[in-house]
C-alpha cells in the first residue's frame, strides 16, 4: 500500500517540525506549509491523503483556507484549535472539517484521529472496473443515486459528485433507508465519532452543501427532503 501523506498547515515552525517528525515516525509522509495561501495552491495541485490546519494564521486563516478548499476539493481536514476557539470549532465543522483537536493535545490522540478518518474514507483507490476487495460493502443503488463505500464514490445519473467524508456518511445514512426521516441527532451519530459534538446548524449546513453539489450535476435534484422539526429523508425516485 502506498505511504499515506499528511499535509500540515501552521505558521508555528516548531509545531510543523515536531508534528512532521512524529508523523514520519508513525509511517506517514508529510508536507508542511507555513501559510494558508501557499497551502491552498499546493493542496489543490497535489492533494495529500489528509490535511491538518491551524485556525489562527496570518494572511489566510484556517477557516478561510477550508472554505476556499471546499469549493474545489473533498480532502479530509482536521483542525487544531485552542480552548478559547469553540465558536471557530463549530464553524469549522459546519464548513466541512472532518474533526478538530484542542491544543494542547496528545500526539497519540492526533494519530488515532488521523487513522480513524482515513479508515472512514476507505481509501481503496480502486479503479472503476476493479472488483471490490473482500469484506468491503457493495455499492448502494437508489434510483439515480449510486454510492460505492469501497471507493468512496458517489454518482447521480452516472455523473460523479465529490463529497467530503462527513457529507458521504450523511448521504449514506439517508440512502440506506429511503423515505425514513432521520433526525439531526441520528445523522450526527452516523457522521461523527462519539467525542465530537456538533449542533443542529452543522447538520443543516452539510445538507445544504449536499443539495448544492447534486444540483451542480442536476439542477432539478430534489431527493433530500426536509421535514421541519423532525429531520431529513432521502426520496428514492
mmCIF file of C-alpha atoms in Angstrom:
data_model
loop_
_atom_site.group_PDB
_atom_site.id
_atom_site.type_symbol
_atom_site.label_atom_id
_atom_site.label_comp_id
_atom_site.label_asym_id
_atom_site.label_seq_id
_atom_site.Cartn_x
_atom_site.Cartn_y
_atom_site.Cartn_z
ATOM 1 C CA UNK A 1 0.000 0.000 0.000
ATOM 2 C CA UNK A 2 1.421 3.442 -0.888
ATOM 3 C CA UNK A 3 2.626 5.581 2.001
ATOM 4 C CA UNK A 4 -0.148 7.927 3.076
ATOM 5 C CA UNK A 5 0.659 11.631 3.072
ATOM 6 C CA UNK A 6 -0.388 14.225 5.651
ATOM 7 C CA UNK A 7 -0.173 17.962 4.925
ATOM 8 C CA UNK A 8 0.454 20.273 7.893
ATOM 9 C CA UNK A 9 -0.512 23.951 7.704
ATOM 10 C CA UNK A 10 0.590 26.147 10.610
ATOM 11 C CA UNK A 11 2.509 29.398 10.985
ATOM 12 C CA UNK A 12 4.329 27.974 14.028
ATOM 13 C CA UNK A 13 7.516 26.394 12.695
ATOM 14 C CA UNK A 14 8.079 24.489 15.936
ATOM 15 C CA UNK A 15 4.711 22.750 15.628
ATOM 16 C CA UNK A 16 5.345 21.957 11.968
ATOM 17 C CA UNK A 17 8.728 20.424 12.727
ATOM 18 C CA UNK A 18 7.570 18.471 15.791
ATOM 19 C CA UNK A 19 4.446 17.053 14.146
ATOM 20 C CA UNK A 20 6.246 16.256 10.920
ATOM 21 C CA UNK A 21 8.942 14.255 12.695
ATOM 22 C CA UNK A 22 6.360 12.416 14.807
ATOM 23 C CA UNK A 23 4.083 11.552 11.882
ATOM 24 C CA UNK A 24 7.010 10.327 9.814
ATOM 25 C CA UNK A 25 7.973 8.057 12.714
ATOM 26 C CA UNK A 26 4.391 6.720 12.592
ATOM 27 C CA UNK A 27 4.820 5.780 8.933
ATOM 28 C CA UNK A 28 3.301 8.803 7.168
ATOM 29 C CA UNK A 29 4.865 11.046 4.577
ATOM 30 C CA UNK A 30 4.430 14.749 5.389
ATOM 31 C CA UNK A 31 4.370 18.097 3.651
ATOM 32 C CA UNK A 32 4.494 21.362 5.597
ATOM 33 C CA UNK A 33 3.162 24.827 4.768
ATOM 34 C CA UNK A 34 3.577 27.951 6.867
ATOM 35 C CA UNK A 35 0.618 29.915 5.483
ATOM 36 C CA UNK A 36 -2.804 29.297 4.005
ATOM 37 C CA UNK A 37 -2.223 30.879 0.607
ATOM 38 C CA UNK A 38 0.761 28.673 -0.188
ATOM 39 C CA UNK A 39 -1.045 25.630 1.189
ATOM 40 C CA UNK A 40 -4.214 26.154 -0.862
ATOM 41 C CA UNK A 41 -2.388 26.100 -4.179
ATOM 42 C CA UNK A 42 -0.372 23.019 -3.210
ATOM 43 C CA UNK A 43 -3.334 21.096 -1.787
ATOM 44 C CA UNK A 44 -5.328 21.582 -4.973
ATOM 45 C CA UNK A 45 -2.475 20.797 -7.358
ATOM 46 C CA UNK A 46 -1.139 17.764 -5.487
ATOM 47 C CA UNK A 47 -3.631 16.578 -2.842
ATOM 48 C CA UNK A 48 -2.345 14.587 0.147
ATOM 49 C CA UNK A 49 -4.495 11.951 1.883
ATOM 50 C CA UNK A 50 -5.401 14.304 4.741
ATOM 51 C CA UNK A 51 -4.569 17.826 5.925
ATOM 52 C CA UNK A 52 -4.221 19.384 9.379
ATOM 53 C CA UNK A 53 -4.894 23.124 9.669
ATOM 54 C CA UNK A 54 -4.216 25.548 12.468
ATOM 55 C CA UNK A 55 -7.056 28.076 12.710
ATOM 56 C CA UNK A 56 -5.166 31.230 13.661
ATOM 57 C CA UNK A 57 -2.769 32.100 10.850
ATOM 58 C CA UNK A 58 -1.843 35.387 9.156
ATOM 59 C CA UNK A 59 -2.791 36.246 5.543
ATOM 60 C CA UNK A 60 -5.339 33.399 5.321
ATOM 61 C CA UNK A 61 -6.590 31.677 8.466
ATOM 62 C CA UNK A 62 -7.624 28.035 8.648
ATOM 63 C CA UNK A 63 -11.341 28.787 8.292
ATOM 64 C CA UNK A 64 -10.870 30.739 5.074
ATOM 65 C CA UNK A 65 -8.483 28.101 3.792
ATOM 66 C CA UNK A 66 -11.064 25.386 4.438
ATOM 67 C CA UNK A 67 -13.860 27.393 2.842
ATOM 68 C CA UNK A 68 -11.847 28.003 -0.321
ATOM 69 C CA UNK A 69 -10.635 24.398 -0.393
ATOM 70 C CA UNK A 70 -14.179 23.024 -0.077
ATOM 71 C CA UNK A 71 -15.223 24.861 -3.220
ATOM 72 C CA UNK A 72 -12.974 22.501 -5.177
ATOM 73 C CA UNK A 73 -11.942 19.547 -3.008
ATOM 74 C CA UNK A 74 -13.293 16.940 -0.576
ATOM 75 C CA UNK A 75 -9.874 16.423 1.062
ATOM 76 C CA UNK A 76 -10.250 15.253 4.706
ATOM 77 C CA UNK A 77 -9.283 18.042 7.132
ATOM 78 C CA UNK A 78 -8.569 18.142 10.879
ATOM 79 C CA UNK A 79 -8.438 21.482 12.706
ATOM 80 C CA UNK A 80 -6.059 22.303 15.538
ATOM 81 C CA UNK A 81 -7.788 24.771 17.868
ATOM 82 C CA UNK A 82 -7.184 26.461 21.208
ATOM 83 C CA UNK A 83 -9.590 26.096 24.117
ATOM 84 C CA UNK A 84 -10.887 29.635 23.612
ATOM 85 C CA UNK A 85 -11.827 28.958 19.986
ATOM 86 C CA UNK A 86 -15.065 26.955 20.460
ATOM 87 C CA UNK A 87 -17.090 29.133 18.033
ATOM 88 C CA UNK A 88 -14.373 28.528 15.444
ATOM 89 C CA UNK A 89 -14.623 24.767 16.041
ATOM 90 C CA UNK A 90 -18.363 24.831 15.340
ATOM 91 C CA UNK A 91 -17.880 26.977 12.248
ATOM 92 C CA UNK A 92 -15.083 24.736 11.008
ATOM 93 C CA UNK A 93 -17.273 21.642 11.265
ATOM 94 C CA UNK A 94 -20.099 23.487 9.539
ATOM 95 C CA UNK A 95 -17.736 24.479 6.720
ATOM 96 C CA UNK A 96 -16.775 20.842 6.206
ATOM 97 C CA UNK A 97 -13.917 19.955 8.565
ATOM 98 C CA UNK A 98 -13.894 16.277 9.489
ATOM 99 C CA UNK A 99 -12.571 16.642 13.025
ATOM 100 C CA UNK A 100 -10.848 19.038 15.406
ATOM 101 C CA UNK A 101 -8.350 18.644 18.218
ATOM 102 C CA UNK A 102 -7.885 21.145 21.016
ATOM 103 C CA UNK A 103 -4.407 22.363 21.995
ATOM 104 C CA UNK A 104 -2.505 21.228 23.948
ATOM 105 C CA UNK A 105 -3.042 17.770 22.515
ATOM 106 C CA UNK A 106 -1.593 14.296 22.685
ATOM 107 C CA UNK A 107 0.302 13.313 19.564
ATOM 108 C CA UNK A 108 -1.006 9.769 20.029
ATOM 109 C CA UNK A 109 -4.555 11.105 20.038
ATOM 110 C CA UNK A 110 -3.858 13.006 16.838
ATOM 111 C CA UNK A 111 -2.550 9.877 15.118
ATOM 112 C CA UNK A 112 -5.589 7.918 16.295
ATOM 113 C CA UNK A 113 -7.898 10.573 14.837
ATOM 114 C CA UNK A 114 -5.940 10.633 11.557
ATOM 115 C CA UNK A 115 -6.179 6.868 11.183
ATOM 116 C CA UNK A 116 -9.873 6.886 12.066
ATOM 117 C CA UNK A 117 -10.619 9.431 9.334
ATOM 118 C CA UNK A 118 -8.504 7.594 6.780
ATOM 119 C CA UNK A 119 -10.415 4.410 7.625
ATOM 120 C CA UNK A 120 -13.691 6.270 7.231
ATOM 121 C CA UNK A 121 -12.717 7.461 3.787
ATOM 122 C CA UNK A 122 -11.852 3.842 2.900
ATOM 123 C CA UNK A 123 -9.022 4.949 0.674
ATOM 124 C CA UNK A 124 -9.009 1.887 -1.519
ATOM 125 C CA UNK A 125 -8.270 3.934 -4.629
ATOM 126 C CA UNK A 126 -9.589 1.109 -6.778
ATOM 127 C CA UNK A 127 -10.132 1.574 -10.483
ATOM 128 C CA UNK A 128 -13.788 1.581 -11.597
ATOM 129 C CA UNK A 129 -13.543 -1.900 -13.147
ATOM 130 C CA UNK A 130 -11.594 -3.438 -10.282
ATOM 131 C CA UNK A 131 -13.529 -5.907 -8.106
ATOM 132 C CA UNK A 132 -14.392 -4.691 -4.631
ATOM 133 C CA UNK A 133 -11.892 -6.168 -2.143
ATOM 134 C CA UNK A 134 -13.326 -8.932 0.030
ATOM 135 C CA UNK A 135 -15.015 -7.688 3.187
ATOM 136 C CA UNK A 136 -15.904 -4.214 1.866
ATOM 137 C CA UNK A 137 -19.549 -3.264 1.275
ATOM 138 C CA UNK A 138 -21.111 -3.468 -2.163
ATOM 139 C CA UNK A 139 -22.380 -0.314 -3.928
ATOM 140 C CA UNK A 140 -25.767 1.069 -2.888
ATOM 141 C CA UNK A 141 -28.200 1.800 -5.727
ATOM 142 C CA UNK A 142 -31.145 4.112 -5.028
ATOM 143 C CA UNK A 143 -32.845 5.222 -8.220
ATOM 144 C CA UNK A 144 -30.424 7.571 -9.978
ATOM 145 C CA UNK A 145 -28.046 7.560 -6.991
ATOM 146 C CA UNK A 146 -25.124 5.158 -6.686
ATOM 147 C CA UNK A 147 -22.967 5.104 -3.554
ATOM 148 C CA UNK A 148 -19.809 2.987 -3.563
ATOM 149 C CA UNK A 149 -18.435 2.840 0.004
ATOM 150 C CA UNK A 150 -15.390 0.801 -1.055
ATOM 151 C CA UNK A 151 -14.207 3.550 -3.386
ATOM 152 C CA UNK A 152 -15.751 6.474 -1.502
ATOM 153 C CA UNK A 153 -17.515 7.487 -4.710
ATOM 154 C CA UNK A 154 -20.983 8.864 -5.447
ATOM 155 C CA UNK A 155 -22.712 9.311 -8.785
ATOM 156 C CA UNK A 156 -26.064 10.765 -9.825
ATOM 157 C CA UNK A 157 -27.295 9.659 -13.251
ATOM 158 C CA UNK A 158 -23.779 8.369 -13.818
ATOM 159 C CA UNK A 159 -22.190 11.762 -13.090
ATOM 160 C CA UNK A 160 -19.608 11.917 -10.297
ATOM 161 C CA UNK A 161 -20.368 14.028 -7.215
ATOM 162 C CA UNK A 162 -17.386 14.857 -4.995
ATOM 163 C CA UNK A 163 -18.270 14.686 -1.295
ATOM 164 C CA UNK A 164 -16.348 15.131 1.934
ATOM 165 C CA UNK A 165 -16.177 12.222 4.365
ATOM 166 C CA UNK A 166 -18.891 13.770 6.523
ATOM 167 C CA UNK A 167 -21.187 14.527 3.587
ATOM 168 C CA UNK A 168 -20.667 10.996 2.300
ATOM 169 C CA UNK A 169 -21.630 9.431 5.633
ATOM 170 C CA UNK A 170 -24.720 11.633 5.992
ATOM 171 C CA UNK A 171 -25.884 10.754 2.486
ATOM 172 C CA UNK A 172 -25.169 7.066 3.050
ATOM 173 C CA UNK A 173 -27.211 7.118 6.274
ATOM 174 C CA UNK A 174 -30.177 8.702 4.470
ATOM 175 C CA UNK A 175 -29.953 6.432 1.423
ATOM 176 C CA UNK A 176 -29.777 3.245 3.471
ATOM 177 C CA UNK A 177 -33.461 3.695 4.352
ATOM 178 C CA UNK A 178 -35.249 5.705 1.663
ATOM 179 C CA UNK A 179 -38.330 7.536 2.869
ATOM 180 C CA UNK A 180 -37.397 7.191 6.542
ATOM 181 C CA UNK A 181 -36.919 10.513 8.311
ATOM 182 C CA UNK A 182 -33.576 10.687 10.107
ATOM 183 C CA UNK A 183 -33.279 13.191 12.932
ATOM 184 C CA UNK A 184 -30.312 15.525 13.129
ATOM 185 C CA UNK A 185 -29.031 13.532 16.113
ATOM 186 C CA UNK A 186 -29.134 10.319 14.090
ATOM 187 C CA UNK A 187 -27.205 11.964 11.279
ATOM 188 C CA UNK A 188 -24.670 13.327 13.765
ATOM 189 C CA UNK A 189 -24.145 9.782 15.084
ATOM 190 C CA UNK A 190 -23.648 8.491 11.541
ATOM 191 C CA UNK A 191 -21.163 11.175 10.538
ATOM 192 C CA UNK A 192 -19.103 11.942 13.646
ATOM 193 C CA UNK A 193 -17.207 9.962 16.240
ATOM 194 C CA UNK A 194 -18.580 9.868 19.786
ATOM 195 C CA UNK A 195 -16.242 12.533 21.138
ATOM 196 C CA UNK A 196 -17.195 15.207 18.602
ATOM 197 C CA UNK A 197 -20.184 17.352 19.494
ATOM 198 C CA UNK A 198 -21.956 19.416 16.850
ATOM 199 C CA UNK A 199 -25.197 21.352 16.855
ATOM 200 C CA UNK A 200 -28.210 21.232 14.542
ATOM 201 C CA UNK A 201 -26.869 24.034 12.388
ATOM 202 C CA UNK A 202 -23.852 21.943 11.453
ATOM 203 C CA UNK A 203 -26.013 19.151 10.038
ATOM 204 C CA UNK A 204 -28.173 21.723 8.244
ATOM 205 C CA UNK A 205 -25.028 23.199 6.677
ATOM 206 C CA UNK A 206 -23.943 19.774 5.420
ATOM 207 C CA UNK A 207 -27.383 19.131 3.928
ATOM 208 C CA UNK A 208 -27.282 22.494 2.128
ATOM 209 C CA UNK A 209 -23.880 21.640 0.665
ATOM 210 C CA UNK A 210 -25.073 18.181 -0.380
ATOM 211 C CA UNK A 211 -28.015 19.677 -2.234
ATOM 212 C CA UNK A 212 -25.800 22.294 -3.862
ATOM 213 C CA UNK A 213 -23.309 19.687 -5.057
ATOM 214 C CA UNK A 214 -26.002 17.441 -6.540
ATOM 215 C CA UNK A 215 -27.668 20.419 -8.218
ATOM 216 C CA UNK A 216 -24.310 21.103 -9.794
ATOM 217 C CA UNK A 217 -24.809 17.940 -11.887
ATOM 218 C CA UNK A 218 -28.637 18.053 -11.988
ATOM 219 C CA UNK A 219 -30.408 21.359 -11.451
ATOM 220 C CA UNK A 220 -33.685 19.513 -10.716
ATOM 221 C CA UNK A 221 -32.234 17.429 -7.858
ATOM 222 C CA UNK A 222 -34.780 17.168 -5.032
ATOM 223 C CA UNK A 223 -34.079 13.759 -3.498
ATOM 224 C CA UNK A 224 -33.267 15.041 0.014
ATOM 225 C CA UNK A 225 -36.464 16.123 1.742
ATOM 226 C CA UNK A 226 -36.794 18.264 4.863
ATOM 227 C CA UNK A 227 -39.459 17.504 7.458
ATOM 228 C CA UNK A 228 -39.342 20.635 9.570
ATOM 229 C CA UNK A 229 -38.861 19.920 13.239
ATOM 230 C CA UNK A 230 -38.082 16.251 12.574
ATOM 231 C CA UNK A 231 -35.125 15.884 10.204
ATOM 232 C CA UNK A 232 -34.328 14.746 6.680
ATOM 233 C CA UNK A 233 -35.087 11.837 4.378
ATOM 234 C CA UNK A 234 -33.952 10.520 1.004
ATOM 235 C CA UNK A 235 -36.580 10.077 -1.699
ATOM 236 C CA UNK A 236 -35.810 7.048 -3.840
ATOM 237 C CA UNK A 237 -37.003 8.064 -7.249
#
